[in-house]
mmCIF file of C-alpha atoms and ligand atoms in Angstrom:
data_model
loop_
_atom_site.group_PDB
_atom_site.id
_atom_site.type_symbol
_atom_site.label_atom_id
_atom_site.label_comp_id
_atom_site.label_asym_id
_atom_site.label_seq_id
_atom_site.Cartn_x
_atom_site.Cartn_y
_atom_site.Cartn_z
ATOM 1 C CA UNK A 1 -27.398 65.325 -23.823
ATOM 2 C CA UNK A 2 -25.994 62.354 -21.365
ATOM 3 C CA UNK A 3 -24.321 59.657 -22.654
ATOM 4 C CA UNK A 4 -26.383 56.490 -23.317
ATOM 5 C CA UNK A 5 -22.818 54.066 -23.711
ATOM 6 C CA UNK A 6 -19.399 55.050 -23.269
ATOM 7 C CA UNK A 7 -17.141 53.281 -25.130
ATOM 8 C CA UNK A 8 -13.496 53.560 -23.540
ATOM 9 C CA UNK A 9 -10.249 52.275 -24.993
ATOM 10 C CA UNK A 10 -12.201 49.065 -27.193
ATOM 11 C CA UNK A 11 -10.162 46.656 -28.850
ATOM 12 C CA UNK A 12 -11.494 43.411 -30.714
ATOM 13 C CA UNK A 13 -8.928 41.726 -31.900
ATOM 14 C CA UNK A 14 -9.317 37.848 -33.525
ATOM 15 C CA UNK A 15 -6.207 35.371 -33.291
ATOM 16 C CA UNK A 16 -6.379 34.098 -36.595
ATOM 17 C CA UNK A 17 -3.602 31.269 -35.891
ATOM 18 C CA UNK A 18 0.231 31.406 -34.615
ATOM 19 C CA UNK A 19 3.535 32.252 -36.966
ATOM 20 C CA UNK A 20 6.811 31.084 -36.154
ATOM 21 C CA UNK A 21 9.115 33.447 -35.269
ATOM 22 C CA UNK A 22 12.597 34.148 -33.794
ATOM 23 C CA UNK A 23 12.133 32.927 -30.160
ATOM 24 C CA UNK A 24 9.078 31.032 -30.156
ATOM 25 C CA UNK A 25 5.536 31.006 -32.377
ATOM 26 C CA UNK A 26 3.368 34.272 -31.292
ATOM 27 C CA UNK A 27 -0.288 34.945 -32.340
ATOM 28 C CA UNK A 28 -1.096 36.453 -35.848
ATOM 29 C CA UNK A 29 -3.886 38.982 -34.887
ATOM 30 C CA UNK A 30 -6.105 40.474 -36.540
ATOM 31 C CA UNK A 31 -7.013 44.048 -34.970
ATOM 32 C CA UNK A 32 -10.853 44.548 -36.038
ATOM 33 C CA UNK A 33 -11.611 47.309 -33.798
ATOM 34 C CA UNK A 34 -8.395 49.121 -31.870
ATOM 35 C CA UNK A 35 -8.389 51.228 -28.947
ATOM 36 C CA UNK A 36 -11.309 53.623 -29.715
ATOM 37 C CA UNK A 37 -12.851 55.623 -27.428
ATOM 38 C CA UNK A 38 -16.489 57.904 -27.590
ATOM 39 C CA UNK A 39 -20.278 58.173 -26.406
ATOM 40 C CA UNK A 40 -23.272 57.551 -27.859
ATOM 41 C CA UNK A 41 -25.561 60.045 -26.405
ATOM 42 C CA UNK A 42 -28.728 59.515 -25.350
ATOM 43 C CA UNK A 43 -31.652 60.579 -28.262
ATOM 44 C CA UNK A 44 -28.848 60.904 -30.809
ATOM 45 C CA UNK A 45 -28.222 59.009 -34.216
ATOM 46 C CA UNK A 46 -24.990 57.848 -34.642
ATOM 47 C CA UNK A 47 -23.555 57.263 -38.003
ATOM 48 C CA UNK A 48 -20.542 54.836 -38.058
ATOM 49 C CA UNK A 49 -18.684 54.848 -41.771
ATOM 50 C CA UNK A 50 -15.999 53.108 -43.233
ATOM 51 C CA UNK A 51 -15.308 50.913 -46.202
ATOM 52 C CA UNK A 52 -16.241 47.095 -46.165
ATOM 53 C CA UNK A 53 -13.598 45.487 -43.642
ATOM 54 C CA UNK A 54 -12.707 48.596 -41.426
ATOM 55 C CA UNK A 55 -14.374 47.049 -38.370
ATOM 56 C CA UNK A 56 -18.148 49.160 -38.154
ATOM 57 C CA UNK A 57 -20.059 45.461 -37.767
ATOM 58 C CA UNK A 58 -17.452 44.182 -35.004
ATOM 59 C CA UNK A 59 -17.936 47.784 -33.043
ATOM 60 C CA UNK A 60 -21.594 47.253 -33.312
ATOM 61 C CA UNK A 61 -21.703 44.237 -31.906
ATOM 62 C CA UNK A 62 -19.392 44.969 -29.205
ATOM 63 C CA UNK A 63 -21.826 47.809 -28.094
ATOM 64 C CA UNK A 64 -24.811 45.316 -27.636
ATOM 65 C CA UNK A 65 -22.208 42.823 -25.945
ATOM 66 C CA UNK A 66 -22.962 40.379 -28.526
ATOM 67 C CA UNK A 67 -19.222 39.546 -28.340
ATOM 68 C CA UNK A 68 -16.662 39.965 -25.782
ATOM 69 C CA UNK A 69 -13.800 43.128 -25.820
ATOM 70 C CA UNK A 70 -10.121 41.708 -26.030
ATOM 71 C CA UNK A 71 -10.026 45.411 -23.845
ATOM 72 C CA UNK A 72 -11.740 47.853 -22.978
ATOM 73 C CA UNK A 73 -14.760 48.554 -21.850
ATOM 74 C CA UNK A 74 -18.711 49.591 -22.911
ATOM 75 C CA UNK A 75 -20.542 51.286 -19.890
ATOM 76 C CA UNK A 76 -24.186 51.071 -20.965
ATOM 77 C CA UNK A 77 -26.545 53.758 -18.723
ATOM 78 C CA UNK A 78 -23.148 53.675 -16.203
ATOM 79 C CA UNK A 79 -23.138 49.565 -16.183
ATOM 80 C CA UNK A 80 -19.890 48.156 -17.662
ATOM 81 C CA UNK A 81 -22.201 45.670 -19.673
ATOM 82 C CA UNK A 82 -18.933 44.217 -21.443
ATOM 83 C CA UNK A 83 -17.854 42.732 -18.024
ATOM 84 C CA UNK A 84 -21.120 40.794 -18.176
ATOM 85 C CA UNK A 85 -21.133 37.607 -20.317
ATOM 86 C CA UNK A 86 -22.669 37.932 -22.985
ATOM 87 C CA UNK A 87 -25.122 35.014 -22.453
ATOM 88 C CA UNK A 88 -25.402 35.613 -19.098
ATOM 89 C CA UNK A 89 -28.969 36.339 -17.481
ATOM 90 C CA UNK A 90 -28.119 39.828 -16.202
ATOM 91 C CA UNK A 91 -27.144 40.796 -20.028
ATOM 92 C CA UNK A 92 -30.820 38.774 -21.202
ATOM 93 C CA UNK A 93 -32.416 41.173 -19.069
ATOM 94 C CA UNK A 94 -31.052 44.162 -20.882
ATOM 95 C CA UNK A 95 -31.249 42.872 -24.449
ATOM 96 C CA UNK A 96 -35.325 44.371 -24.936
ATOM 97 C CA UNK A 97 -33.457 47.878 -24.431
ATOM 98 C CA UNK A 98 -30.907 47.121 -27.285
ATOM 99 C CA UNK A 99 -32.692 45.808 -30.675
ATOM 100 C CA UNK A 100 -30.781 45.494 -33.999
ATOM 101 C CA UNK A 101 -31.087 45.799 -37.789
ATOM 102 C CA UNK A 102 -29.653 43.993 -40.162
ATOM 103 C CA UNK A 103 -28.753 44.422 -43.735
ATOM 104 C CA UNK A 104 -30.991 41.522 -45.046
ATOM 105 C CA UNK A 105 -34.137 41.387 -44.240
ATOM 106 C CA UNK A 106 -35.270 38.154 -46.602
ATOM 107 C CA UNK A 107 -32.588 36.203 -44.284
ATOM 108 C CA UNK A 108 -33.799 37.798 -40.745
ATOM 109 C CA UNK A 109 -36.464 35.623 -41.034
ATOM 110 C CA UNK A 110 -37.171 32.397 -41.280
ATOM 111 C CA UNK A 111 -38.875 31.809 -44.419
ATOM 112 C CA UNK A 112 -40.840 29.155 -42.892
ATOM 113 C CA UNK A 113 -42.356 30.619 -40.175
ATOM 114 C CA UNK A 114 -45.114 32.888 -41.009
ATOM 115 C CA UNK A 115 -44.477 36.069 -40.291
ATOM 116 C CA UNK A 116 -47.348 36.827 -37.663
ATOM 117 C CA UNK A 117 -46.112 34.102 -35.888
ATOM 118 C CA UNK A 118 -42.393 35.155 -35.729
ATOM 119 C CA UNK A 119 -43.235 38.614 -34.515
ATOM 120 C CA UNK A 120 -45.445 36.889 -31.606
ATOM 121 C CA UNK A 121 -42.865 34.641 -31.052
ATOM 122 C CA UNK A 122 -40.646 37.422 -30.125
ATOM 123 C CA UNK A 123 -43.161 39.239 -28.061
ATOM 124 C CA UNK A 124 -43.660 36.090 -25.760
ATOM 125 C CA UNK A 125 -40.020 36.147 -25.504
ATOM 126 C CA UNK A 126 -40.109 39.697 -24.111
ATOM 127 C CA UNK A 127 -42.627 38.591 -21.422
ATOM 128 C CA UNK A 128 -45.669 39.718 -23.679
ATOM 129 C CA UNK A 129 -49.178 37.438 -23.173
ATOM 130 C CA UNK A 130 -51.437 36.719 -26.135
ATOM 131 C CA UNK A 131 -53.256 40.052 -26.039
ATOM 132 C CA UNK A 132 -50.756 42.365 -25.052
ATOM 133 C CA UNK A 133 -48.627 41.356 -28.399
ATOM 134 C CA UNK A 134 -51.017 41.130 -30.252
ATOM 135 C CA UNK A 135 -52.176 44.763 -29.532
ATOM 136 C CA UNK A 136 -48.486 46.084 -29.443
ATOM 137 C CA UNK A 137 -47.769 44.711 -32.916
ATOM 138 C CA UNK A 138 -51.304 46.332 -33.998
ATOM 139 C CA UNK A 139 -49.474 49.778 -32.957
ATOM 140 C CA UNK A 140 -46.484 49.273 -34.417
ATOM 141 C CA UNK A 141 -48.303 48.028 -37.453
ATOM 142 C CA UNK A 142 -50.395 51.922 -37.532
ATOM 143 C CA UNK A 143 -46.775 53.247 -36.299
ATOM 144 C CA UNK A 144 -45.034 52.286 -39.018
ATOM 145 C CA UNK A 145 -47.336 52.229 -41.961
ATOM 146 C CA UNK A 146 -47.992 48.712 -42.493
ATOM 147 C CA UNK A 147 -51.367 47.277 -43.200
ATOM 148 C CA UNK A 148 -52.602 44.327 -41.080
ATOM 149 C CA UNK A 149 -53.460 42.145 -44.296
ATOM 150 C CA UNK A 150 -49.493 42.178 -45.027
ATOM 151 C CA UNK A 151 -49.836 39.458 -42.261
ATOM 152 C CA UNK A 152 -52.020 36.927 -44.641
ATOM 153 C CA UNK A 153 -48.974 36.719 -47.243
ATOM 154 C CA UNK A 154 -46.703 34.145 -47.393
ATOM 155 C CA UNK A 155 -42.964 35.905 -46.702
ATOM 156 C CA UNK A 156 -42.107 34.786 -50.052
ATOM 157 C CA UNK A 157 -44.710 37.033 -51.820
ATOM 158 C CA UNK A 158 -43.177 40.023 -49.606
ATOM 159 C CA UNK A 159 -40.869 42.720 -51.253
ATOM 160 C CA UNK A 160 -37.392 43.605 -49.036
ATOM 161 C CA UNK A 161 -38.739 47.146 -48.376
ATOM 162 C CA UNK A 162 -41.887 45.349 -46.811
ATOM 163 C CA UNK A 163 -39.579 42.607 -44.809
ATOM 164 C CA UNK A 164 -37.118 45.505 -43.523
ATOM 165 C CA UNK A 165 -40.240 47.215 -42.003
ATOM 166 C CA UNK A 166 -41.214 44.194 -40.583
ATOM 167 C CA UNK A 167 -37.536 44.175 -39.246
ATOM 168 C CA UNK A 168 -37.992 47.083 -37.745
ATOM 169 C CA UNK A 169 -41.393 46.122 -36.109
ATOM 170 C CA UNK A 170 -40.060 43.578 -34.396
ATOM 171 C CA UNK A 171 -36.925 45.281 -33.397
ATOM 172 C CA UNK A 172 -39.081 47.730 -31.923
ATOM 173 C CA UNK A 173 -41.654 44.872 -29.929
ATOM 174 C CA UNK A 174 -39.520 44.970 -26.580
ATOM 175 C CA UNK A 175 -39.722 48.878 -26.614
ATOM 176 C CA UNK A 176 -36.046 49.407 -26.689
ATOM 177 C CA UNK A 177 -34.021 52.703 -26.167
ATOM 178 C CA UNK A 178 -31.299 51.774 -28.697
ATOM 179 C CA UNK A 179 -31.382 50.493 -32.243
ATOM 180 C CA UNK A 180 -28.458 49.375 -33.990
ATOM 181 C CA UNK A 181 -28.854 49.234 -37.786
ATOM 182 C CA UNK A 182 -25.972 47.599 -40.205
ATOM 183 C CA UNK A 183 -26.253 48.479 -43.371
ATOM 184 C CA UNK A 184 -30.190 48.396 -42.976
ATOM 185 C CA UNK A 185 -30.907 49.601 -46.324
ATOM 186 C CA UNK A 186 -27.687 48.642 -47.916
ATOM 187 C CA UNK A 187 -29.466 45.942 -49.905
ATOM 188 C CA UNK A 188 -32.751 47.862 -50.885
ATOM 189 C CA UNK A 189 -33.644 49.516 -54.032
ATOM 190 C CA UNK A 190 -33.296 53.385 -54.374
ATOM 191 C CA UNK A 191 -36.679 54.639 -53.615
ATOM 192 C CA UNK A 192 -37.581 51.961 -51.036
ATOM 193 C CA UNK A 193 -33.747 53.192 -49.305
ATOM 194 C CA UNK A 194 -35.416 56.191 -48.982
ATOM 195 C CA UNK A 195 -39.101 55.313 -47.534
ATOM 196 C CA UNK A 196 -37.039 53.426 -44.759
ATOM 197 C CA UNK A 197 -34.434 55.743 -43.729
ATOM 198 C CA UNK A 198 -37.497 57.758 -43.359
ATOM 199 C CA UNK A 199 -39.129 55.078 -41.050
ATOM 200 C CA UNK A 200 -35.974 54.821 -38.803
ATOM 201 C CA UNK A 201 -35.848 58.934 -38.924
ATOM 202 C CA UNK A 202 -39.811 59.054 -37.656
ATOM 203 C CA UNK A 203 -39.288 55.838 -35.108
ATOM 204 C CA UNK A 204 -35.837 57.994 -33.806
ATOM 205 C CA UNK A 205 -38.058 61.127 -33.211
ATOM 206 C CA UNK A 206 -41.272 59.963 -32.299
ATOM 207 C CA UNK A 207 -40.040 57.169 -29.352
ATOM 208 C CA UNK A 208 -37.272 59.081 -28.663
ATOM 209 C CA UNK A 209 -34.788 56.229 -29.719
ATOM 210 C CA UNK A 210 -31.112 56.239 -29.953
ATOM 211 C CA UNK A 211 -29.614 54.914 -32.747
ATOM 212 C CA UNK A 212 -26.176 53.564 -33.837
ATOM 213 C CA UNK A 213 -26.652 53.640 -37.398
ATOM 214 C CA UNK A 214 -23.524 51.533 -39.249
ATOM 215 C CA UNK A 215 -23.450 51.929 -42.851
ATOM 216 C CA UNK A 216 -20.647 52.365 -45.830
ATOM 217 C CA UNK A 217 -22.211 55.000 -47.522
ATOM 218 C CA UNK A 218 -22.295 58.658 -46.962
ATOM 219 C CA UNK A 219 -25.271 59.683 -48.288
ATOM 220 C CA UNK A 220 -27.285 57.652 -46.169
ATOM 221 C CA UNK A 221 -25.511 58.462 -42.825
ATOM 222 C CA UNK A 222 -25.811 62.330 -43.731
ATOM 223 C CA UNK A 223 -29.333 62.102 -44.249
ATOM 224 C CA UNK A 224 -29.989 60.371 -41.313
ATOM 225 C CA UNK A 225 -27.228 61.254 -38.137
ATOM 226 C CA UNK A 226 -26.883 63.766 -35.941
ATOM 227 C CA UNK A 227 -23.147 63.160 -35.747
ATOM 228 C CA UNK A 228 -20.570 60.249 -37.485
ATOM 229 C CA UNK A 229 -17.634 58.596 -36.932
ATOM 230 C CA UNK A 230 -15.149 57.529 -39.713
ATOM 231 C CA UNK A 231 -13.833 54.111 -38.991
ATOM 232 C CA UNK A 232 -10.599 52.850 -40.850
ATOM 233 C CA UNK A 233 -9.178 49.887 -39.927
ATOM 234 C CA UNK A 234 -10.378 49.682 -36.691
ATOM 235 C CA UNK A 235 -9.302 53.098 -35.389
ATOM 236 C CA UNK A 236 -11.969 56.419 -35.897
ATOM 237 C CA UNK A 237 -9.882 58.643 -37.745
ATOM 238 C CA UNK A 238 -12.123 61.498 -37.887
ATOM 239 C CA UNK A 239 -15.797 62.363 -35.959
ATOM 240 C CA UNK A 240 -17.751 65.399 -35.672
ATOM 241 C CA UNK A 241 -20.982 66.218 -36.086
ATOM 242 C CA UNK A 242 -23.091 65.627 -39.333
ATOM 243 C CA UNK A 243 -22.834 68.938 -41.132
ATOM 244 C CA UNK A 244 -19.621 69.757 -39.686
ATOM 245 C CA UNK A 245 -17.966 66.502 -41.286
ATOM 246 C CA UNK A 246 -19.934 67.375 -45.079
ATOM 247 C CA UNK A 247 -19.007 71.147 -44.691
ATOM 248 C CA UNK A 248 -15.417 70.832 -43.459
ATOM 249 C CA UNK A 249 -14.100 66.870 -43.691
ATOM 250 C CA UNK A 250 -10.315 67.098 -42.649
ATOM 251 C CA UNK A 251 -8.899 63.561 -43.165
ATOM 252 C CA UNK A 252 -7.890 62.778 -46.150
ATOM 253 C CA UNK A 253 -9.402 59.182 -45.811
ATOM 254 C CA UNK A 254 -12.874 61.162 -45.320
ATOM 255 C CA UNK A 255 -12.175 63.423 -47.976
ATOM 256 C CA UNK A 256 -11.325 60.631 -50.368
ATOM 257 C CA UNK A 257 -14.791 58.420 -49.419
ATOM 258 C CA UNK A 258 -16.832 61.513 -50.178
ATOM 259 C CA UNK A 259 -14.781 62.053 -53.740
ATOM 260 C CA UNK A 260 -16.239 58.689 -54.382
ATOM 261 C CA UNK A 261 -19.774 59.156 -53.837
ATOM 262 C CA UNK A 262 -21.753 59.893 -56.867
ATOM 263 C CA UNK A 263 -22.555 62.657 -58.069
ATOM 264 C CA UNK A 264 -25.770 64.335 -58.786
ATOM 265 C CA UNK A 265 -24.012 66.756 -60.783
ATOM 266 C CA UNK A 266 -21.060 64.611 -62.835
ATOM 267 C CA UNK A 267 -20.105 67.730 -64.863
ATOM 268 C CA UNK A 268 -18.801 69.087 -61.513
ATOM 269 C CA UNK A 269 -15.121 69.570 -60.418
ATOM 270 C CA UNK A 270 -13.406 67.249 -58.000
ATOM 271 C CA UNK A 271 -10.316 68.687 -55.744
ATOM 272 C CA UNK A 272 -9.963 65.105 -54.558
ATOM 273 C CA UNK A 273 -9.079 62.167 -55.849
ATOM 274 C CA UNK A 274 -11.275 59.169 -54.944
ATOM 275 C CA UNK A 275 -9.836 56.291 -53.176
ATOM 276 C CA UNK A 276 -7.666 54.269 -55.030
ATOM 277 C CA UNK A 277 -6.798 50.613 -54.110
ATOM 278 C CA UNK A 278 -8.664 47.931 -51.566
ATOM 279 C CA UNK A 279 -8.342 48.165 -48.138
ATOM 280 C CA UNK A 280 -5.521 46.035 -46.667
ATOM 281 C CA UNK A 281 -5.705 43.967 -44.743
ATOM 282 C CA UNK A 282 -5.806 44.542 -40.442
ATOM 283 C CA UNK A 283 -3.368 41.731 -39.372
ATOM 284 C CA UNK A 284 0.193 42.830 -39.388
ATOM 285 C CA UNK A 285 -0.610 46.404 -39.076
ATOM 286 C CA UNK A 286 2.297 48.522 -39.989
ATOM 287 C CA UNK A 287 3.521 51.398 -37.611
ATOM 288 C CA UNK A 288 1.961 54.816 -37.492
ATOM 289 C CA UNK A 289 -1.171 56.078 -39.986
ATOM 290 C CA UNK A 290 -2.937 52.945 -40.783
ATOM 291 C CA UNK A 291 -4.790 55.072 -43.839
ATOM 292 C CA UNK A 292 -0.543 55.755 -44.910
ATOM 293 C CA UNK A 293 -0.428 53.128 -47.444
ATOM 294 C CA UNK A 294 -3.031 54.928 -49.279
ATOM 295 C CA UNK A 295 -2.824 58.432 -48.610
ATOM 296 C CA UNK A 296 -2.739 61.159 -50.942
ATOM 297 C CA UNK A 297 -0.697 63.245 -48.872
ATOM 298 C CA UNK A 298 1.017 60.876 -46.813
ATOM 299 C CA UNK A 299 4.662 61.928 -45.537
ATOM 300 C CA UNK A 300 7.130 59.728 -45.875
ATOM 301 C CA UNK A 301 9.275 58.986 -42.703
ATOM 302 C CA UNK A 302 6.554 60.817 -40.287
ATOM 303 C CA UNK A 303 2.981 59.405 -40.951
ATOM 304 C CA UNK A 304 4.418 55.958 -42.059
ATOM 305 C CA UNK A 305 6.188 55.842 -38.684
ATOM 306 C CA UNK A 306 3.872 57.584 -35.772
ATOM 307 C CA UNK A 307 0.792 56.705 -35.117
ATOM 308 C CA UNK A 308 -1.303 60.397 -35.449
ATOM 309 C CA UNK A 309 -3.070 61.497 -32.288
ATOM 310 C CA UNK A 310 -6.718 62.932 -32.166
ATOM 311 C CA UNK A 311 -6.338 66.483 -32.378
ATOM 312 C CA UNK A 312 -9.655 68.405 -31.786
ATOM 313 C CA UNK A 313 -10.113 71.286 -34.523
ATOM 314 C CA UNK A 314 -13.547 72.546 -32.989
ATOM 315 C CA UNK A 315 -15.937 71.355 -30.396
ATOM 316 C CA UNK A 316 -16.895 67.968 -31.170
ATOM 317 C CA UNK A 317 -14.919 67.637 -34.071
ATOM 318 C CA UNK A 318 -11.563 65.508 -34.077
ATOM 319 C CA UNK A 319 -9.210 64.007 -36.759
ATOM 320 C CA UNK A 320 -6.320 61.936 -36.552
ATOM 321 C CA UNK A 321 -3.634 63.152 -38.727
ATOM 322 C CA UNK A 322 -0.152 64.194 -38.694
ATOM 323 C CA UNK A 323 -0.726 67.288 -41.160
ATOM 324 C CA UNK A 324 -3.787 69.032 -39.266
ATOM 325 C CA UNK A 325 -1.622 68.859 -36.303
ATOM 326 C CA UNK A 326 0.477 71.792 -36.557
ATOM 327 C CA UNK A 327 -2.062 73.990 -38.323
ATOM 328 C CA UNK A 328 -2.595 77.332 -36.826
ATOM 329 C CA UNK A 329 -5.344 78.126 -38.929
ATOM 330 C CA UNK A 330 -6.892 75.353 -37.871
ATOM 331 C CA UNK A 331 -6.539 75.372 -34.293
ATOM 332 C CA UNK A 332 -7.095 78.823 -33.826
ATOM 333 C CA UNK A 333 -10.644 77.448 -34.573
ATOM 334 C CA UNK A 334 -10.642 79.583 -38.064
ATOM 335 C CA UNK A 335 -12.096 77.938 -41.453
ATOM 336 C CA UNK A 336 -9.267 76.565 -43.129
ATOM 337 C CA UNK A 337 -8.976 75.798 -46.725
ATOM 338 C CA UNK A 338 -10.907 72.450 -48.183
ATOM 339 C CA UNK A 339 -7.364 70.858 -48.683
ATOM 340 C CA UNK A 340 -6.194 71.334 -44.918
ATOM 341 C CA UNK A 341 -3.858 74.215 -44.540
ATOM 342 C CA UNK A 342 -2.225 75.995 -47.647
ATOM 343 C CA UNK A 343 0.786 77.321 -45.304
ATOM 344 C CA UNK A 344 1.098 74.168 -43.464
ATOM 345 C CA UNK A 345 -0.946 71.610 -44.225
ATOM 346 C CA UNK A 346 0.914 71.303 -47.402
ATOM 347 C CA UNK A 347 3.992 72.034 -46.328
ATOM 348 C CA UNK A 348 4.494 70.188 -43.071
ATOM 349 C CA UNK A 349 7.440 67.950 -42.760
ATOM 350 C CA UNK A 350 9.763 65.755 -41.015
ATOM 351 C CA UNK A 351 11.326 68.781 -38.921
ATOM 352 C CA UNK A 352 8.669 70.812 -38.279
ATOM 353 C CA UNK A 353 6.381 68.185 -36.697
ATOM 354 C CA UNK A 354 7.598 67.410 -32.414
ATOM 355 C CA UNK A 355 7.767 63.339 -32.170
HETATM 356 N N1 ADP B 401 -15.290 36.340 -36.199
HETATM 357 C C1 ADP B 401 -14.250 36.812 -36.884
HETATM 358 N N2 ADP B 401 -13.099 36.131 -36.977
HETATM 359 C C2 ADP B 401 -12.033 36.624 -37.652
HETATM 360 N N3 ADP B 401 -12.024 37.817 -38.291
HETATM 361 C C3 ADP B 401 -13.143 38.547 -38.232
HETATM 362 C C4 ADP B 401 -14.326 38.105 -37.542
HETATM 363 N N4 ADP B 401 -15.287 39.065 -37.671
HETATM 364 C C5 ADP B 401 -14.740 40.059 -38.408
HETATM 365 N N5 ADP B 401 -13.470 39.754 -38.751
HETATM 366 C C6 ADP B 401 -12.526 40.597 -39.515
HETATM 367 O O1 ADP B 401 -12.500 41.864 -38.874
HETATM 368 C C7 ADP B 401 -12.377 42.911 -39.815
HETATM 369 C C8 ADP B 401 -13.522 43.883 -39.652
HETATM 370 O O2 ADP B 401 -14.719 43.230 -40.035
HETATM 371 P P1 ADP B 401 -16.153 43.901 -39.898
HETATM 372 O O3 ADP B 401 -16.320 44.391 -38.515
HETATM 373 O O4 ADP B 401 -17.138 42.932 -40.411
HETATM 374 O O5 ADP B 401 -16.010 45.145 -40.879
HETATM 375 P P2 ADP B 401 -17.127 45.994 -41.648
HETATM 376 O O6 ADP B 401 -18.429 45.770 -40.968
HETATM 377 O O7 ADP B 401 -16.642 47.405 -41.568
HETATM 378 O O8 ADP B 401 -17.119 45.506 -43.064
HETATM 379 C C9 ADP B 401 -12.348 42.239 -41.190
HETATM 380 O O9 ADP B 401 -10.996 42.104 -41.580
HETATM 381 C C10 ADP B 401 -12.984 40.899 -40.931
HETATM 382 O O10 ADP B 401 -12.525 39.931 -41.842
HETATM 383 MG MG1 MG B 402 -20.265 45.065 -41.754
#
């Protein structure tokens, strides 16, 4: 598969005031998204997960230029779309191919607007006449499940699963390539979560769609993506591909969000511990393993200090941390055991780590 965006070296990082400091005042940043690098490829899903605050909504938006990089760059199709403004005409042009989903669909529209008229209003904006939106929103109507006489009740007397489908009809009106959804069906109920991750799973297939699918829980991105990316304070600090992360998950961060998922069998035993503690905050970032601070198996004076780079454990599957990286098991490719590496994993220090 070719890559639909390349995302090289992105940083977002918000100046949240200046501090005083020996020699002058210097900017207090706050690093929402931090150097990461990766492709979306084209026809894929892509699941981005993280706890609330690690910096999925800032990366999304970055994708669809919707804000500007502090560096790096997003090549969309080969285009470096983040040197474009991001009101600028040549980016307008480009915005039909690169719809979005949001996690509240009873605020994504305007209550009073009737529906009907908000989807046509988008169509015209799209460069749709009269007829042709109304027939393409009679298609996406049949496409999606949705009966036409949804379109004689007032958006108040609609239920969210009903609004998120509309979402996603108009998301899909401009016949985009790419979807982003953010936490899309974060706020519905159980067994409407399920009819729509359904919908975005038949859309993806049917039209071919590529999807960048941003969500905090696991259970949702594994039903739905083709491949994920753990996002922790702004840095990915483990990806590989859907099965591969729920069969094998190497970081101890990812470890620790799937010890926290629930369980459909609570009688079962847990190796790992779930997360304990919030997620601090990303302005004064302190050196090496931002997930350190709350790390199970953190080592003092090495992960608290360097910064862990990606190593890659099997094709397409990476992780960021100090205690995979000098694990023969593991990069001799062979299975190692569910807590890293017995003979090294747990056992790596100080010395036998190269700085
Ligand atoms: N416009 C902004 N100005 C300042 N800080 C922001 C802004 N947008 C996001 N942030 C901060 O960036 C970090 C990441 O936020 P966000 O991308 O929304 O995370 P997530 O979607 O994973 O919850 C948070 O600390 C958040 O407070
Ligand atoms: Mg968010």
């Amino acid at each position: 598969m070719s890559a639909l965006f390349e995302i090289r070296e992105l940083s977002k990082y918000f100046k949240l005031g200046t501090r005083r400091e020996e020699g002058g005042r210097n900017p207090l940043l706050l690093k929402a998204v931090d150097s990461v690098s990766f492709d979306v490829l084209a026809g894929e899903c892509l699941g981005i997960v993280g706890e609330s605050g690690s910096g999925k909504s800032t990366l999304g938006r970055l994708l669809l230029n919707m804000i500007s990089p502090t560096s790096g760059q997003v090549l969309y199709d080969g285009q470096e779309i983040s040197a474009l403004k991001p009101e600028s005409a040549a980016m307008k042009k480009l915005r039909g191919d690169m719809q979005m989903v949001f996690q509240n669909p009873r605020s994504s529209f305007n209550p009073k607007i009737p529906i009907v008229r908000s989807l046509h209003q988008v169509a015209r904006l799209y460069g749709l006449s009269e007829e042709a939106a109304e027939a393409r929103i009679r298609e996406l109507f049949a496409l999606t499940g949705l009966g036409q006489d949804i379109l004689t009740h007032r958006n108040d007397e609609l239920s969210g699963g009903q609004l998120q489908r509309l979402a996603i009809v108009r998301a899909l009106i401009p016949g985009p390539r790419f979807l982003m959804a953010d936490e899309a069906v974060s706020a519905l109920d159980v067994s409407v979560r399920a009819q729509i991750l359904e919908l975005f799973r038949d859309m993806q297939q049917r039209l071919g769609l590529t999807v960048f699918f941003v969500s905090h829980d696991l259970s949702v991105v594994e039903y739905l993506c083709d491949r994920i990316l753990v996002l922790y304070l702004g840095k990915i600090l483990e990806s590989a591909p859907a099965d591969e992360l729920f069969a094998r998950p190497l970081h101890p961060y990812t470890r620790s969000l799937l010890a926290a998922r629930p369980r459909a069998y609570p009688e079962e035993v847990r190796e790992e511990a779930p997360l304990a503690g919030e997620i601090p905050g990303a302005v004064d970032l302190p050196p090496g393993c931002r997930f350190s601070s709350r790390c199970p198996e953190m080592v003092p004076g090495l992960c608290d200090f360097v910064e862990p780079a990606d190593t890659e454990v099997s094709p397409g599957h990476k992780v960021a941390c100090h205690l995979l990286r000098h694990c023969d098991k593991i990069e001799a490719g062979g299975a190692p055991e569910q807590k890293g590496c017995e003979e090294c994993g747990a056992s790596v220090g100080k010395e036998k780590v190269e700085i």
